[in-house]
PDB file of C-alpha atoms in Angstrom:
ATOM      1  CA  MET A   1      47.392  24.628  69.158  1.00 37.00           C
ATOM      2  CA  ALA A   2      50.908  22.998  68.869  1.00 43.00           C
ATOM      3  CA  GLU A   3      51.769  19.131  68.466  1.00 49.00           C
ATOM      4  CA  HIS A   4      53.164  18.145  71.777  1.00 57.00           C
ATOM      5  CA  ASP A   5      55.502  15.084  71.501  1.00 70.00           C
ATOM      6  CA  HIS A   6      53.825  12.370  73.457  1.00 84.00           C
ATOM      7  CA  SER A   7      56.800  10.382  73.981  1.00 88.00           C
ATOM      8  CA  ALA A   8      57.452  12.148  77.213  1.00 92.00           C
ATOM      9  CA  ILE A   9      54.334  10.303  78.719  1.00 95.00           C
ATOM     10  CA  LYS A  10      55.666   7.654  80.699  1.00 95.00           C
ATOM     11  CA  GLU A  11      53.701   5.111  82.898  1.00 95.00           C
ATOM     12  CA  HIS A  12      52.743   5.964  86.472  1.00 96.00           C
ATOM     13  CA  MET A  13      52.906   9.854  85.797  1.00 97.00           C
ATOM     14  CA  THR A  14      49.895  11.799  87.392  1.00 97.00           C
ATOM     15  CA  VAL A  15      47.243  13.408  85.354  1.00 97.00           C
ATOM     16  CA  ILE A  16      45.692  16.363  86.296  1.00 97.00           C
ATOM     17  CA  GLY A  17      43.248  18.806  84.710  1.00 97.00           C
ATOM     18  CA  ALA A  18      43.830  22.530  83.828  1.00 98.00           C
ATOM     19  CA  ASP A  19      42.302  23.339  87.568  1.00 98.00           C
ATOM     20  CA  GLY A  20      44.742  20.841  89.011  1.00 97.00           C
ATOM     21  CA  VAL A  21      41.986  18.322  90.004  1.00 96.00           C
ATOM     22  CA  HIS A  22      43.557  14.876  89.993  1.00 96.00           C
ATOM     23  CA  VAL A  23      42.205  12.884  87.031  1.00 95.00           C
ATOM     24  CA  GLY A  24      44.319   9.541  87.064  1.00 95.00           C
ATOM     25  CA  THR A  25      47.529   7.969  86.646  1.00 96.00           C
ATOM     26  CA  VAL A  26      49.179   6.698  83.120  1.00 97.00           C
ATOM     27  CA  ASP A  27      48.939   3.009  82.602  1.00 96.00           C
ATOM     28  CA  HIS A  28      50.302   3.724  79.127  1.00 95.00           C
ATOM     29  CA  LEU A  29      50.252   5.496  76.020  1.00 93.00           C
ATOM     30  CA  ASP A  30      48.439   3.748  73.480  1.00 90.00           C
ATOM     31  CA  GLY A  31      48.547   5.391  70.135  1.00 90.00           C
ATOM     32  CA  GLU A  32      46.641   8.812  70.355  1.00 91.00           C
ATOM     33  CA  ARG A  33      45.119   8.026  73.319  1.00 94.00           C
ATOM     34  CA  ILE A  34      46.444   7.862  77.113  1.00 95.00           C
ATOM     35  CA  LYS A  35      45.373   4.473  79.058  1.00 95.00           C
ATOM     36  CA  LEU A  36      44.779   5.231  82.904  1.00 96.00           C
ATOM     37  CA  THR A  37      45.150   2.710  85.425  1.00 95.00           C
ATOM     38  CA  LYS A  38      42.142   0.906  86.996  1.00 91.00           C
ATOM     39  CA  GLY A  39      43.240   1.138  90.459  1.00 87.00           C
ATOM     40  CA  ASP A  40      43.030   4.678  90.400  1.00 84.00           C
ATOM     41  CA  SER A  41      39.768   4.776  88.750  1.00 80.00           C
ATOM     42  CA  GLY A  42      36.135   5.519  90.861  1.00 77.00           C
ATOM     43  CA  ASP A  43      34.926   2.552  89.116  1.00 82.00           C
ATOM     44  CA  GLY A  44      37.610  -0.138  89.186  1.00 84.00           C
ATOM     45  CA  LYS A  45      37.877   0.123  85.195  1.00 86.00           C
ATOM     46  CA  HIS A  46      40.399   1.369  82.629  1.00 88.00           C
ATOM     47  CA  HIS A  47      39.775   4.548  81.015  1.00 93.00           C
ATOM     48  CA  PHE A  48      41.269   6.360  78.081  1.00 95.00           C
ATOM     49  CA  LEU A  49      41.773   9.993  77.353  1.00 95.00           C
ATOM     50  CA  PRO A  50      42.750  11.559  74.036  1.00 94.00           C
ATOM     51  CA  ALA A  51      46.145  12.561  73.707  1.00 94.00           C
ATOM     52  CA  GLY A  52      45.035  15.846  72.179  1.00 94.00           C
ATOM     53  CA  LEU A  53      44.080  17.051  76.106  1.00 96.00           C
ATOM     54  CA  VAL A  54      47.521  17.188  77.037  1.00 96.00           C
ATOM     55  CA  ALA A  55      48.901  20.795  77.582  1.00 96.00           C
ATOM     56  CA  ALA A  56      52.169  19.840  78.894  1.00 96.00           C
ATOM     57  CA  VAL A  57      54.213  17.370  80.267  1.00 96.00           C
ATOM     58  CA  GLU A  58      55.844  18.852  83.655  1.00 94.00           C
ATOM     59  CA  GLY A  59      58.097  16.307  85.453  1.00 95.00           C
ATOM     60  CA  ASP A  60      56.351  13.521  86.677  1.00 96.00           C
ATOM     61  CA  THR A  61      52.772  15.212  85.970  1.00 97.00           C
ATOM     62  CA  VAL A  62      50.635  15.496  82.488  1.00 97.00           C
ATOM     63  CA  ARG A  63      48.596  18.571  82.447  1.00 97.00           C
ATOM     64  CA  LEU A  64      45.830  18.496  80.701  1.00 97.00           C
ATOM     65  CA  SER A  65      44.136  21.759  78.672  1.00 97.00           C
ATOM     66  CA  ALA A  66      40.423  20.472  80.016  1.00 97.00           C
ATOM     67  CA  THR A  67      39.470  20.805  83.822  1.00 97.00           C
ATOM     68  CA  GLY A  68      39.351  17.407  85.803  1.00 95.00           C
ATOM     69  CA  ALA A  69      35.639  17.456  85.488  1.00 94.00           C
ATOM     70  CA  THR A  70      35.440  17.876  81.680  1.00 95.00           C
ATOM     71  CA  ALA A  71      38.423  15.357  81.396  1.00 93.00           C
ATOM     72  CA  VAL A  72      35.989  13.050  83.228  1.00 90.00           C
ATOM     73  CA  ASP A  73      33.281  13.580  81.014  1.00 92.00           C
ATOM     74  CA  LEU A  74      35.702  12.557  78.058  1.00 90.00           C
ATOM     75  CA  PHE A  75      36.780   9.467  79.411  1.00 90.00           C
ATOM     76  CA  GLU A  76      36.440   6.312  77.127  1.00 85.00           C
ATOM     77  CA  GLU A  77      36.471   2.996  79.003  1.00 79.00           C
ATOM     78  CA  ALA A  78      38.577   0.375  77.828  1.00 71.00           C
ATOM     79  CA  GLU A  79      36.470  -2.790  76.282  1.00 63.00           C
TER      80      GLU A  79
END
């Protein structure tokens, strides 16, 4: 898989799974992880996604290579 330029990922972008399911909203990029806003999560906590899951950045949308359900399973909770 090609290495993506993660500098295109900006705060407030929508994150969707490969199946079009809404996963979250970008808070910011933290190294090789995408931090999602807590206001957009079901449990009111920040979550991180590995930036390696990004398949494409299209306009204001980050599309993942994993489905929405798989991406949620891969969440890392912020400490």
